[in-house]
mmCIF file with all atom_site columns, C-alpha atoms in Angstrom:
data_model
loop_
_atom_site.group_PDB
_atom_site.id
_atom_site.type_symbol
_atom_site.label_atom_id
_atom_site.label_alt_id
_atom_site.label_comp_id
_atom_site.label_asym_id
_atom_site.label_entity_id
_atom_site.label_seq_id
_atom_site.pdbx_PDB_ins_code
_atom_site.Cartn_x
_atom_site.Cartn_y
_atom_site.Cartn_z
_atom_site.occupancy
_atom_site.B_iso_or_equiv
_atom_site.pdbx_formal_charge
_atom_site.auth_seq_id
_atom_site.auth_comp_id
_atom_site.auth_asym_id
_atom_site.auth_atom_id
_atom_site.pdbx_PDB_model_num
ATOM 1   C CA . UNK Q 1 1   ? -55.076 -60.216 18.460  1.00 69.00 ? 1   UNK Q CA 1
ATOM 2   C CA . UNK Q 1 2   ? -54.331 -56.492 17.558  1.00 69.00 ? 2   UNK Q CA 1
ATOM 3   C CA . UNK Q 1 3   ? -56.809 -55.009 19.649  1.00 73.00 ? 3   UNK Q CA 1
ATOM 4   C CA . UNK Q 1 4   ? -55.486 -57.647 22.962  1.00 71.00 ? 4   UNK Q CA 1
ATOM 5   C CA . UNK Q 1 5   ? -51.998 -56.061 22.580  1.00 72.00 ? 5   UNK Q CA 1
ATOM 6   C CA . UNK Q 1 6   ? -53.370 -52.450 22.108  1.00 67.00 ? 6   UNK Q CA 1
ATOM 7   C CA . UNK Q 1 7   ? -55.144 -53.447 25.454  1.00 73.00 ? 7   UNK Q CA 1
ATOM 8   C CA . UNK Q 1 8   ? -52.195 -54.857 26.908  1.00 78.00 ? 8   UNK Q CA 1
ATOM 9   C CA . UNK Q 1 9   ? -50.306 -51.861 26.287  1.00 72.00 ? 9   UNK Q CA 1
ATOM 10  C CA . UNK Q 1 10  ? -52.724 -49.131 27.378  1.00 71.00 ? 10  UNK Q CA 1
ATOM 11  C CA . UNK Q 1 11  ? -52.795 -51.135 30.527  1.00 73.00 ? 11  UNK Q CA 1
ATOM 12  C CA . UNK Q 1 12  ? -48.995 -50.700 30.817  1.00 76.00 ? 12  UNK Q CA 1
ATOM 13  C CA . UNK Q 1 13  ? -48.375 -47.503 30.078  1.00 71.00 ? 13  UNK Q CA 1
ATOM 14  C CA . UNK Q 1 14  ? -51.010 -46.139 32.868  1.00 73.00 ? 14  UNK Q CA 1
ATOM 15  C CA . UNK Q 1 15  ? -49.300 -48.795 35.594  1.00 75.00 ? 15  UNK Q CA 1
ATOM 16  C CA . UNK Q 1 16  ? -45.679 -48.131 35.197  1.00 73.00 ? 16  UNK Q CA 1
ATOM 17  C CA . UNK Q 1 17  ? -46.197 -43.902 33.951  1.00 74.00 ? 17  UNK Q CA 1
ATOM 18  C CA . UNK Q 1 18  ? -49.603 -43.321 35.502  1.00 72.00 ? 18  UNK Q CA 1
ATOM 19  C CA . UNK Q 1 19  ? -50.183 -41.433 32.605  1.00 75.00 ? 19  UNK Q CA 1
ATOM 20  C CA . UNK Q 1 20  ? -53.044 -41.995 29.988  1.00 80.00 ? 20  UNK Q CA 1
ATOM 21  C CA . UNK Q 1 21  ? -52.268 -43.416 26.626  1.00 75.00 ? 21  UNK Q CA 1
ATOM 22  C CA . UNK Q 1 22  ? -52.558 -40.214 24.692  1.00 80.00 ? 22  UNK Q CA 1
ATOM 23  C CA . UNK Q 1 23  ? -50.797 -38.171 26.854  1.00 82.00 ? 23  UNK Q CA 1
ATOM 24  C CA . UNK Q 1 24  ? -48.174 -40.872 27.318  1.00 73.00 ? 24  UNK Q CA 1
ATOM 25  C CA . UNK Q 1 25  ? -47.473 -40.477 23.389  1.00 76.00 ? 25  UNK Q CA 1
ATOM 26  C CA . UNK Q 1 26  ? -48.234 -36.683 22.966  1.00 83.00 ? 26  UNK Q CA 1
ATOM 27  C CA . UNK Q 1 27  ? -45.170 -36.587 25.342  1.00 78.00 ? 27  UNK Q CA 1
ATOM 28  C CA . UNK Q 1 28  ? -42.933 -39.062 23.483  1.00 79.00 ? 28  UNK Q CA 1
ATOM 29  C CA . UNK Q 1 29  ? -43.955 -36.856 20.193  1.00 81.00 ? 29  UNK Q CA 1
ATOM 30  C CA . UNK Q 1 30  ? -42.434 -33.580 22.153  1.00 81.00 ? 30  UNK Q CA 1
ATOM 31  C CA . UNK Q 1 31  ? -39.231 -35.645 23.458  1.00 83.00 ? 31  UNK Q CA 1
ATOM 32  C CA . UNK Q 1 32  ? -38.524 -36.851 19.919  1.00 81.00 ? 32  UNK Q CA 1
ATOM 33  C CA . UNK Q 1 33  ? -38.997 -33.762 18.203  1.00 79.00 ? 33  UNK Q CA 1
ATOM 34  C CA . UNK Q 1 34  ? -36.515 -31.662 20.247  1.00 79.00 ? 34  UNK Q CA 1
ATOM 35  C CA . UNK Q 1 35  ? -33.960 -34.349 20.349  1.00 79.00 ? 35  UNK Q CA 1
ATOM 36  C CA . UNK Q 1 36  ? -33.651 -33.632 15.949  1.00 78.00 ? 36  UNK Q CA 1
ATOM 37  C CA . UNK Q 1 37  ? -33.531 -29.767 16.296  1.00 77.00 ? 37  UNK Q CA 1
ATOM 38  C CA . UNK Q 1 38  ? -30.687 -30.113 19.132  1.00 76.00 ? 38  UNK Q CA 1
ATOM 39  C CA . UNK Q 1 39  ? -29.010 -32.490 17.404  1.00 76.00 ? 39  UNK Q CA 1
ATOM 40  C CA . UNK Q 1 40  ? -29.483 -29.915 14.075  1.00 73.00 ? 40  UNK Q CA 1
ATOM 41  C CA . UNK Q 1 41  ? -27.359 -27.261 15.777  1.00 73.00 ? 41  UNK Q CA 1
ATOM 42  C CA . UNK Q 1 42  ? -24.384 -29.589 16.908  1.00 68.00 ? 42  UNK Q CA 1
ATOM 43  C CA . UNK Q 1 43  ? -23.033 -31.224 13.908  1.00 60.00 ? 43  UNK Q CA 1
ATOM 44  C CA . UNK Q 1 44  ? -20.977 -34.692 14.667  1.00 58.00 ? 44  UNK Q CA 1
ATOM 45  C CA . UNK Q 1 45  ? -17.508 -34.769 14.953  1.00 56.00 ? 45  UNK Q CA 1
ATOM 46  C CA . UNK Q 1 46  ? -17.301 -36.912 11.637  1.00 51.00 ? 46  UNK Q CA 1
ATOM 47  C CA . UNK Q 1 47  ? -19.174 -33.761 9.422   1.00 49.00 ? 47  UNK Q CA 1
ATOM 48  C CA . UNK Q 1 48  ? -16.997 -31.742 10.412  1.00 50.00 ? 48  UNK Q CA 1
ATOM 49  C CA . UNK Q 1 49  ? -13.984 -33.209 9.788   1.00 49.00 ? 49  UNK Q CA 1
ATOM 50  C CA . UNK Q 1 50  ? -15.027 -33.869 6.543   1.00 45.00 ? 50  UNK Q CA 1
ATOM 51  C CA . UNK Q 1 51  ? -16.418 -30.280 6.237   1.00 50.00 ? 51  UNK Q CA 1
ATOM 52  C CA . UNK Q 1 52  ? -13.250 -29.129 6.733   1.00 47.00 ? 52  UNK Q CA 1
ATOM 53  C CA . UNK Q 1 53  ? -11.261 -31.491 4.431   1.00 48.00 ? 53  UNK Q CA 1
ATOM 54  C CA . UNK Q 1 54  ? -13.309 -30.541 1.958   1.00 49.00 ? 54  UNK Q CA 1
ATOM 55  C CA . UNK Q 1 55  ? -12.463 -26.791 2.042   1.00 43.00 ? 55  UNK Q CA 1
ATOM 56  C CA . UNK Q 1 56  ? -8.764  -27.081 2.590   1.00 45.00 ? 56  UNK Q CA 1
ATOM 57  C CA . UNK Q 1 57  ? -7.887  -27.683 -1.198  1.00 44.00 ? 57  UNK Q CA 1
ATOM 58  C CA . UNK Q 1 58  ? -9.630  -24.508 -2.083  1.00 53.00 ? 58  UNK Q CA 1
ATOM 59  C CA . UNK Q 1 59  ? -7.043  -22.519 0.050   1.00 53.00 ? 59  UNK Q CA 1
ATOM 60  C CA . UNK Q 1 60  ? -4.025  -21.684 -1.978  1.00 64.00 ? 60  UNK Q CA 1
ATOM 61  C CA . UNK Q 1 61  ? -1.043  -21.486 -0.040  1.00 76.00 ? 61  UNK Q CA 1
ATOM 62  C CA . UNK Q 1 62  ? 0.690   -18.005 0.483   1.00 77.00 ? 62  UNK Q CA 1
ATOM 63  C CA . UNK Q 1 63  ? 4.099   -17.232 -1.731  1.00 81.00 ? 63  UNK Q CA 1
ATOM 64  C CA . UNK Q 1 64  ? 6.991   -16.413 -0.088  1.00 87.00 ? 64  UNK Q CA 1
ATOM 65  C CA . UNK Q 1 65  ? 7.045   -12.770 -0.046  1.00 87.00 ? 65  UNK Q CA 1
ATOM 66  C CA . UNK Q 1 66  ? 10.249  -11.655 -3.025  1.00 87.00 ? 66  UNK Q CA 1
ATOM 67  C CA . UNK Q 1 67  ? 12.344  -8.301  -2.462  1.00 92.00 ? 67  UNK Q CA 1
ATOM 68  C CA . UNK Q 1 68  ? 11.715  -6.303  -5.324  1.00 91.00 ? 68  UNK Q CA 1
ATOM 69  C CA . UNK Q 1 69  ? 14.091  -3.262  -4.532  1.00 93.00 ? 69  UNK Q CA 1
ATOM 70  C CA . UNK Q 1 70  ? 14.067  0.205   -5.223  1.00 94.00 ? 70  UNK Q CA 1
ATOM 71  C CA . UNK Q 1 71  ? 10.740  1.426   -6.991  1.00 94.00 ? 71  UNK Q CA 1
ATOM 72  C CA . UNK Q 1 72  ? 9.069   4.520   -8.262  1.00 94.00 ? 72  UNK Q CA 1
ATOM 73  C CA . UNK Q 1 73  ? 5.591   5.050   -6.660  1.00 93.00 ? 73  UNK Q CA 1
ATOM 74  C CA . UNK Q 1 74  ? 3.929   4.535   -10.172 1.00 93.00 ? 74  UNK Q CA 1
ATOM 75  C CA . UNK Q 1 75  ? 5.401   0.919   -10.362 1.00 94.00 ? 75  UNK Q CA 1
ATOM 76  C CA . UNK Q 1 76  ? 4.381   0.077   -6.820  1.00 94.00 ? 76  UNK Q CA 1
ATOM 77  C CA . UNK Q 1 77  ? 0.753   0.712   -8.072  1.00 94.00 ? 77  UNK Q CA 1
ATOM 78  C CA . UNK Q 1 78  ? 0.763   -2.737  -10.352 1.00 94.00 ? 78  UNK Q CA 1
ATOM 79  C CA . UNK Q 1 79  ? 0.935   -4.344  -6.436  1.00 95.00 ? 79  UNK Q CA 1
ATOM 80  C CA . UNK Q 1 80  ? -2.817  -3.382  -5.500  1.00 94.00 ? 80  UNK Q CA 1
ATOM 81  C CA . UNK Q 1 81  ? -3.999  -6.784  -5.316  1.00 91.00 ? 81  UNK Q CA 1
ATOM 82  C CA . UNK Q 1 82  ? -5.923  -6.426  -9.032  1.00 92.00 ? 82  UNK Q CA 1
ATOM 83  C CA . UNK Q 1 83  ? -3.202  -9.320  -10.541 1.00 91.00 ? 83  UNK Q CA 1
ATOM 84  C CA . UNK Q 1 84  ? -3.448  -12.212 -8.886  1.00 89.00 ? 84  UNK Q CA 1
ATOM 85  C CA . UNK Q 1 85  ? -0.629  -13.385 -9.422  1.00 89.00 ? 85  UNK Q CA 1
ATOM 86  C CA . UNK Q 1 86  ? 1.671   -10.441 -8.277  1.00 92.00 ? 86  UNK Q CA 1
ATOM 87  C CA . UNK Q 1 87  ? 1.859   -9.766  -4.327  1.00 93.00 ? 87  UNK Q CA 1
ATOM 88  C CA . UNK Q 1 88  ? -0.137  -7.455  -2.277  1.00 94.00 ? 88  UNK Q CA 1
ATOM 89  C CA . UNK Q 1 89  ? 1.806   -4.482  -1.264  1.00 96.00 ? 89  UNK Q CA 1
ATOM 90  C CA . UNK Q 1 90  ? 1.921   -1.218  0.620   1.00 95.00 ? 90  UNK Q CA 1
ATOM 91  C CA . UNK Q 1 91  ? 4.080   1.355   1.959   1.00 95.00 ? 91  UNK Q CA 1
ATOM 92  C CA . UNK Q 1 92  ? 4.444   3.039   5.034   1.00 95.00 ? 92  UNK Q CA 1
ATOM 93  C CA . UNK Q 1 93  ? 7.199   6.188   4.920   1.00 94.00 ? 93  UNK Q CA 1
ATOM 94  C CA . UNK Q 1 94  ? 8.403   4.840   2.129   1.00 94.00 ? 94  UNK Q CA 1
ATOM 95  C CA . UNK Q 1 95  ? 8.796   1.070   3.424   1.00 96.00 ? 95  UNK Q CA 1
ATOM 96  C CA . UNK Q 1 96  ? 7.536   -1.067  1.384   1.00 96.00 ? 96  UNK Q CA 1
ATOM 97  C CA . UNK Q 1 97  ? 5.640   -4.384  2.582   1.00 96.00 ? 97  UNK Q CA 1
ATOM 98  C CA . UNK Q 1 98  ? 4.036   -7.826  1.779   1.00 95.00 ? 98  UNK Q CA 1
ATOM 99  C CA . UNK Q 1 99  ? 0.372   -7.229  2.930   1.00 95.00 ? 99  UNK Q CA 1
ATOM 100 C CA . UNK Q 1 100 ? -0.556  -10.544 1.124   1.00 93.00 ? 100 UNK Q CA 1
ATOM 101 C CA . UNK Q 1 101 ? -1.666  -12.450 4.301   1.00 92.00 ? 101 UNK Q CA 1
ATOM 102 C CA . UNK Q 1 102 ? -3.756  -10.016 4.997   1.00 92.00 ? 102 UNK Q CA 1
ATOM 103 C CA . UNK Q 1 103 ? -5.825  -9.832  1.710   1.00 91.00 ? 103 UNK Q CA 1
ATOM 104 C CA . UNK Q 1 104 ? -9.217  -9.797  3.492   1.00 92.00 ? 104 UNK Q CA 1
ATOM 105 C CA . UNK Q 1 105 ? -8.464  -6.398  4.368   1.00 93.00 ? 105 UNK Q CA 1
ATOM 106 C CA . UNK Q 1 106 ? -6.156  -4.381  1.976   1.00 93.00 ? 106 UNK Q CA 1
ATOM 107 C CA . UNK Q 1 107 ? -7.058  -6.966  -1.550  1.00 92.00 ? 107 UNK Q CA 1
ATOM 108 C CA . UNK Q 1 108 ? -9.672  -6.059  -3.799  1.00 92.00 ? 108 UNK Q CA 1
ATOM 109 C CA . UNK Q 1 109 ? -12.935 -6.061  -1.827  1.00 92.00 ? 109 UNK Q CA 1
ATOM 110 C CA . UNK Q 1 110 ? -11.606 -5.179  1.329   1.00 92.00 ? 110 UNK Q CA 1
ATOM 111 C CA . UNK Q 1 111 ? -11.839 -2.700  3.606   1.00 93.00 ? 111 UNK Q CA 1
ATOM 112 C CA . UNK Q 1 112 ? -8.369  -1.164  3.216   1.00 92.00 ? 112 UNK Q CA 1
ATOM 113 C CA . UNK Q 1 113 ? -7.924  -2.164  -0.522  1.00 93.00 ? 113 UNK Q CA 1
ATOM 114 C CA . UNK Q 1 114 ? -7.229  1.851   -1.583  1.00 93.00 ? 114 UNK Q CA 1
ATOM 115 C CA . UNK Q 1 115 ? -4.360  1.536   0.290   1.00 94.00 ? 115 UNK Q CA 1
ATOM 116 C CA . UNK Q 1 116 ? -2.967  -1.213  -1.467  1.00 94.00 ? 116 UNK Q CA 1
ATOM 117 C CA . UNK Q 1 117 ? -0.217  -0.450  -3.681  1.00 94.00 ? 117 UNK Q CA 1
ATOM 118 C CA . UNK Q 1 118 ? 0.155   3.358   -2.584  1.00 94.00 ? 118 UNK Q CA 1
ATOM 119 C CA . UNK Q 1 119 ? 2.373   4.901   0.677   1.00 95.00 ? 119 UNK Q CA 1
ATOM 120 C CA . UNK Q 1 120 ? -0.252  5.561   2.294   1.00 93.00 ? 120 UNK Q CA 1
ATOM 121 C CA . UNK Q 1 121 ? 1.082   6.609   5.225   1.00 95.00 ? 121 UNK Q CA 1
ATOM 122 C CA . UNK Q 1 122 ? -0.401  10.210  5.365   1.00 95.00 ? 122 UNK Q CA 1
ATOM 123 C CA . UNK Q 1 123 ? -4.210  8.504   5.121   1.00 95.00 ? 123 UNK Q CA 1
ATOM 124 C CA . UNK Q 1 124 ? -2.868  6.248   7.979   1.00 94.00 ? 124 UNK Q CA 1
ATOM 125 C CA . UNK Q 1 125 ? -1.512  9.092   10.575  1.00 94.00 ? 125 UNK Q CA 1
ATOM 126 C CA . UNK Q 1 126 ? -5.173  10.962  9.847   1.00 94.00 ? 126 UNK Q CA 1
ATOM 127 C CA . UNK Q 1 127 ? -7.059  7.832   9.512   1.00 92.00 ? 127 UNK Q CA 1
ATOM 128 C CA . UNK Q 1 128 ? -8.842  9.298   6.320   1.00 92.00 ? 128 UNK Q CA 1
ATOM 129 C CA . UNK Q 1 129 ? -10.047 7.318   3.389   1.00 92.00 ? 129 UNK Q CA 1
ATOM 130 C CA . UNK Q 1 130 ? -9.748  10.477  1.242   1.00 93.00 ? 130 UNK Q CA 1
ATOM 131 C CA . UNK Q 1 131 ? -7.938  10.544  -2.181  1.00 91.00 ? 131 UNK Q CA 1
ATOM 132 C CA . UNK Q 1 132 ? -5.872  13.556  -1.441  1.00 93.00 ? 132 UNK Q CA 1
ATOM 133 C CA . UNK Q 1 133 ? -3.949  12.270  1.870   1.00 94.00 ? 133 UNK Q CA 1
ATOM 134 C CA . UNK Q 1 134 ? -3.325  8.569   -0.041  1.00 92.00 ? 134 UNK Q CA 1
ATOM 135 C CA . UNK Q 1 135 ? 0.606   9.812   -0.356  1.00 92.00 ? 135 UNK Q CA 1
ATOM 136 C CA . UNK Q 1 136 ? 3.493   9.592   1.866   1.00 92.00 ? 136 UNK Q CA 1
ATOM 137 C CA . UNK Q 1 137 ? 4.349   13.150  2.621   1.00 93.00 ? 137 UNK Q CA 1
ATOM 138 C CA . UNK Q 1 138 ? 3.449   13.482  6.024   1.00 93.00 ? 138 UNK Q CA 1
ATOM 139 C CA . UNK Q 1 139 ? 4.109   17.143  6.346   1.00 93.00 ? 139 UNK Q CA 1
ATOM 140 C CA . UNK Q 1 140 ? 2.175   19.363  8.550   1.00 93.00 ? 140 UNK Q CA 1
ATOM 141 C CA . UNK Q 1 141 ? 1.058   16.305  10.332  1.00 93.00 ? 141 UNK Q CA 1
ATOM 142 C CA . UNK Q 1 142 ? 0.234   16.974  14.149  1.00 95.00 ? 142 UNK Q CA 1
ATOM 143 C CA . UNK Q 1 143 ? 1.964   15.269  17.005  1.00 94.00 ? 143 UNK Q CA 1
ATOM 144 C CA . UNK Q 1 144 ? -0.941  13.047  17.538  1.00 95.00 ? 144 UNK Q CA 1
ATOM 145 C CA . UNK Q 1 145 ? -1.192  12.013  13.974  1.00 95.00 ? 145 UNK Q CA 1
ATOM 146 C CA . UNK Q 1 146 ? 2.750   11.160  14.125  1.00 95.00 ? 146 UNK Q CA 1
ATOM 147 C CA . UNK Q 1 147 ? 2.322   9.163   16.803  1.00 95.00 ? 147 UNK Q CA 1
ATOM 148 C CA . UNK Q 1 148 ? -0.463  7.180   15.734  1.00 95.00 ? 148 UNK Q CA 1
ATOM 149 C CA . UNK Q 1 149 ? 1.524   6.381   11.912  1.00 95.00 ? 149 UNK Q CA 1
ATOM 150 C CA . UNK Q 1 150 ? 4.972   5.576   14.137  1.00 95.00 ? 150 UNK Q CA 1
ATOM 151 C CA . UNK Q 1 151 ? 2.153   2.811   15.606  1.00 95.00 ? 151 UNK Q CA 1
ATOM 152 C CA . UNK Q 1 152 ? 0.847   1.491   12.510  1.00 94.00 ? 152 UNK Q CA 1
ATOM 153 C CA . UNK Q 1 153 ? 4.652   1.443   11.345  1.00 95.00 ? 153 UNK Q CA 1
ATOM 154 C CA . UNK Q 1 154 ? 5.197   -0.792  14.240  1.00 95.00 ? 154 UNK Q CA 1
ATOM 155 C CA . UNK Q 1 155 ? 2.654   -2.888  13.641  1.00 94.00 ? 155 UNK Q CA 1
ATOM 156 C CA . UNK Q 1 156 ? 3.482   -3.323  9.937   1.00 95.00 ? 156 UNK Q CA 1
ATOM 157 C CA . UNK Q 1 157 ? 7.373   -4.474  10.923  1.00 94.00 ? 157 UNK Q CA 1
ATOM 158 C CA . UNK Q 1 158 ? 6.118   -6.989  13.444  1.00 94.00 ? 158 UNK Q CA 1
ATOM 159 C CA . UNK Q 1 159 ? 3.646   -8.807  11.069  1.00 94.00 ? 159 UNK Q CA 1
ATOM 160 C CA . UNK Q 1 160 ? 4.970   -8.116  7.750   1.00 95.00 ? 160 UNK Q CA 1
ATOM 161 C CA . UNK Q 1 161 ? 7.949   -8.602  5.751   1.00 95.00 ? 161 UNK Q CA 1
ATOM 162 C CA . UNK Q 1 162 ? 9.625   -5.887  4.512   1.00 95.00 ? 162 UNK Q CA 1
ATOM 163 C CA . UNK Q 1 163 ? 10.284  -5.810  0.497   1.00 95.00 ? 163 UNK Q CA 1
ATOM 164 C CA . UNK Q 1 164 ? 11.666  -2.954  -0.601  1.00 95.00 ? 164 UNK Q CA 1
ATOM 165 C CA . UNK Q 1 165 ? 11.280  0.475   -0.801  1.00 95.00 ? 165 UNK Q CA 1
ATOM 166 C CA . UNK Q 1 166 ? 10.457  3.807   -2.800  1.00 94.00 ? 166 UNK Q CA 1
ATOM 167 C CA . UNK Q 1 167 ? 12.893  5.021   -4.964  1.00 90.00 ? 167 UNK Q CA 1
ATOM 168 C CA . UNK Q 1 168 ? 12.479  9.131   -4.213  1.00 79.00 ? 168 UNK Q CA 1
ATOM 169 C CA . UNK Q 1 169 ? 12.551  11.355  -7.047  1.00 69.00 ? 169 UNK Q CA 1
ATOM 170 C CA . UNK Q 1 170 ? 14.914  15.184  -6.590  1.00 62.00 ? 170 UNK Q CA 1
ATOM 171 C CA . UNK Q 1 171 ? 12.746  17.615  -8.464  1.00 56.00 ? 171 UNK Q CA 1
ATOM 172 C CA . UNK Q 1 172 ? 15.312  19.205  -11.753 1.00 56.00 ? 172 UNK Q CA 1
ATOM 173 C CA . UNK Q 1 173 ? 15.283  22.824  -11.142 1.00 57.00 ? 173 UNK Q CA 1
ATOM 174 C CA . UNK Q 1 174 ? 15.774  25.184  -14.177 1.00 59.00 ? 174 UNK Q CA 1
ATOM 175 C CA . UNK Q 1 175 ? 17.880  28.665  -13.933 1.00 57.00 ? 175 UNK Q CA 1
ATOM 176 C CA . UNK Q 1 176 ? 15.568  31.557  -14.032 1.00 57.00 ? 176 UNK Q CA 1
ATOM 177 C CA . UNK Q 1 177 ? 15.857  33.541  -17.462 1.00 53.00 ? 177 UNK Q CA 1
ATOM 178 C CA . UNK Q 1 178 ? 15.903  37.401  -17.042 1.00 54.00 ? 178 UNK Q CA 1
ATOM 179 C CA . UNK Q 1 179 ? 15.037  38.304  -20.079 1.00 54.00 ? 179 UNK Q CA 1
ATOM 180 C CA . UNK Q 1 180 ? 18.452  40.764  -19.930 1.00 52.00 ? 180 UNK Q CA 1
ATOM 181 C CA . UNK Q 1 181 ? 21.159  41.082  -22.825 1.00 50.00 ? 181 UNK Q CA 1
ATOM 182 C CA . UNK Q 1 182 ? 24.662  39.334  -21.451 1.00 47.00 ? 182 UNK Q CA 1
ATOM 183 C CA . UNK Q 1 183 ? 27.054  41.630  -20.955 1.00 48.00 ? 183 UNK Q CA 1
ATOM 184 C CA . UNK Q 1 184 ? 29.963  39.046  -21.891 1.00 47.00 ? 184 UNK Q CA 1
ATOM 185 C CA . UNK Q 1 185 ? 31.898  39.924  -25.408 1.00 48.00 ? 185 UNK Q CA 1
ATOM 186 C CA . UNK Q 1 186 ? 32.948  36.970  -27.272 1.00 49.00 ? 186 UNK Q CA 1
ATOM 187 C CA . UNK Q 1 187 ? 36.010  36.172  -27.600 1.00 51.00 ? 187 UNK Q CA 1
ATOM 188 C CA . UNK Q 1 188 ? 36.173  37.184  -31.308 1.00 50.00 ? 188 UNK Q CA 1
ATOM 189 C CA . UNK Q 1 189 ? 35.022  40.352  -30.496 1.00 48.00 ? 189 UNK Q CA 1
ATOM 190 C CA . UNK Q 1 190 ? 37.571  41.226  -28.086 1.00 48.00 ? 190 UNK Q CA 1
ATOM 191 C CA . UNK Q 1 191 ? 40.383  39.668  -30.221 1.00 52.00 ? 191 UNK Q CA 1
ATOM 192 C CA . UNK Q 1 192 ? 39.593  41.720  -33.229 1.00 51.00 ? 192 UNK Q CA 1
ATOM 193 C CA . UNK Q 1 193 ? 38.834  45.052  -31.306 1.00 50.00 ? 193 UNK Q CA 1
ATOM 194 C CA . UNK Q 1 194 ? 42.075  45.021  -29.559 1.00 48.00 ? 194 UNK Q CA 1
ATOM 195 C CA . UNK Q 1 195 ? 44.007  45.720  -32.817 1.00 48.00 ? 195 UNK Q CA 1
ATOM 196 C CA . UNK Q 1 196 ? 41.682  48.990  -33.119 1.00 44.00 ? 196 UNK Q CA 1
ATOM 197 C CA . UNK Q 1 197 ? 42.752  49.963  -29.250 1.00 45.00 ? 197 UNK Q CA 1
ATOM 198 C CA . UNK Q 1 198 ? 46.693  49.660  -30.110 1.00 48.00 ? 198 UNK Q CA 1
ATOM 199 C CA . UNK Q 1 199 ? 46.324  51.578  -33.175 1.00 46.00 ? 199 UNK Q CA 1
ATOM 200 C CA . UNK Q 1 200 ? 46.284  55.130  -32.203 1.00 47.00 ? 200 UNK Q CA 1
ATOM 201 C CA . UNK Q 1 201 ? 49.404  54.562  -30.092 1.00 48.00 ? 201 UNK Q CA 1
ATOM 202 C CA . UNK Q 1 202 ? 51.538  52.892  -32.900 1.00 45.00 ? 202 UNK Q CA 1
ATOM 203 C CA . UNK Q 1 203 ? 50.370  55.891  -35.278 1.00 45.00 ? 203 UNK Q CA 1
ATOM 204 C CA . UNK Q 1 204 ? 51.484  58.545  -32.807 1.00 43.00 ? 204 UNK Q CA 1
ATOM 205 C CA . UNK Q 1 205 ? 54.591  56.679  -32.013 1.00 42.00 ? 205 UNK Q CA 1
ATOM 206 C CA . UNK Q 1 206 ? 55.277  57.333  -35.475 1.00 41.00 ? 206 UNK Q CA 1
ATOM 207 C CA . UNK Q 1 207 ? 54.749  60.928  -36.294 1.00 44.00 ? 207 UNK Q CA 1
ATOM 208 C CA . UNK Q 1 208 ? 56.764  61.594  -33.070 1.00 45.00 ? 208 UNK Q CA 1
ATOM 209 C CA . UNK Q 1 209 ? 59.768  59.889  -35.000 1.00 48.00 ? 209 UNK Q CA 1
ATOM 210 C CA . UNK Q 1 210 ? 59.371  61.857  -38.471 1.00 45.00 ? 210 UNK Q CA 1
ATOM 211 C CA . UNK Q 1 211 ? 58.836  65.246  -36.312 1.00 46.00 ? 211 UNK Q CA 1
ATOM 212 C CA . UNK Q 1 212 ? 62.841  65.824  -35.449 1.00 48.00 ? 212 UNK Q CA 1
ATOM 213 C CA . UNK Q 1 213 ? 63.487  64.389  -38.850 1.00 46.00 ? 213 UNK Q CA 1
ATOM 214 C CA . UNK Q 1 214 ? 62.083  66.861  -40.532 1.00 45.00 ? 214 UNK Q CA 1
ATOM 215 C CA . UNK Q 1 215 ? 63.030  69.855  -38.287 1.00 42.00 ? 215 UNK Q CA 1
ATOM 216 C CA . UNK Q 1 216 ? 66.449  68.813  -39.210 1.00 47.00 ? 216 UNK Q CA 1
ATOM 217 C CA . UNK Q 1 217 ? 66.158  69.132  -42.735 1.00 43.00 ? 217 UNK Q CA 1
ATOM 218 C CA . UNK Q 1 218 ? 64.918  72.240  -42.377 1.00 47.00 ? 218 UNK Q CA 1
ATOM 219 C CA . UNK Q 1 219 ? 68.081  73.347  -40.583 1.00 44.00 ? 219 UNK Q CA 1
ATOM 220 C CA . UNK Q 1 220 ? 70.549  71.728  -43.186 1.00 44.00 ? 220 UNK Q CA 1
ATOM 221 C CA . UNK Q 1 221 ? 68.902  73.799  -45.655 1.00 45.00 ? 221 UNK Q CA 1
#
């Protein structure tokens, strides 16, 4: 009975493919096996939808960015991106802003994190990943450079949010010492020297009075 079907069939195939049995199924073979490895690389729409459910918890959603004033350079530093659960900031001449969306880039990892937490806007205008020009003096910068950290500024208003910004810090000068006596007299001094100045003139104001005194004695005698 097997073998009448397998007959029937062989039969078949050559009338209606005019091929011969094994290459009829060699063929089929092919057919099938690139049908799974193109339906490997496109994914149905169900997978990914659940793909992407899945992942969406594991996004946290971004804090709305807080104004935290006037600071000193040193305290912007605890906003590098190293505590989680402060924000991401950054300063551009001496603007300070919320770089937290962007943590990919300036957060720990990324390929701007050593400007995170700093005005950096000196590395920015030279485009230099140096140590030295991480600071916000831009100073001696050339017209180019300028131009290209008014750019980035422009950029960092339009997508960012503004926080706060650096509090600056006067340098205290100190009077130069030198090293000479003063030539002010206290006032003691002068009070008790004056007596000494007035005392000649007192003393001679008195002999002058006993002078005639005494001539006239002489006289009467």
């Amino acid at each position: 009975m097997a073998l009448q079907l397998w007959e029937t069939l062989k039969e078949a195939i050559v009338a209606y493919t005019g091929l011969s049995p094994p290459t009829f199924f060699t063929l089929l073979a092919v057919i099938l096996a690139l049908y799974y490895v193109v339906s490997g690389l496109f994914p149905s729409n169900d997978h990914r939808h659940v793909s992407s459910r899945d992942l969406e918890p594991q996004m946290e959603p971004l804090r709305p960015p807080v104004q935290i004033g006037e600071v000193t350079e040193e305290e912007l530093k605890a906003y590098d991106g190293s505590d989680p659960e402060k924000p991401l900031l950054m300063a551009i001449k001496g603007q300070i802003y919320d770089v937290s969306q962007s943590r990919m880039f300036y957060g720990p990892g990324g390929p701007y994190a050593l400007f995170a937490g700093k005005d950096a806007s000196r590395a920015l205008a030279k485009m230099s990943f140096e140590d030295k020009d991480l600071t916000g003096d831009i100073s001696g910068l050339s017209p180019f450079e300028l131009e290209s950290l008014q750019d980035w500024e422009y950029k960092f208003m339009g997508k960012y949010v503004k926080v706060g910004t650096i509090k600056k810090t006067v340098p205290v000068t100190k009077p130069e010492s030198t090293g000479e006596p003063s030539e002010s007299i206290p006032r003691e001094a002068a009070e008790s020297s004056k007596p000494a100045e007035d005392g000649p003139s007192e003393t001679a104001a008195v002999k002058s009075d006993e002078t005639p005194s005494k001539v006239d004695a002489d006289k009467e005698e």
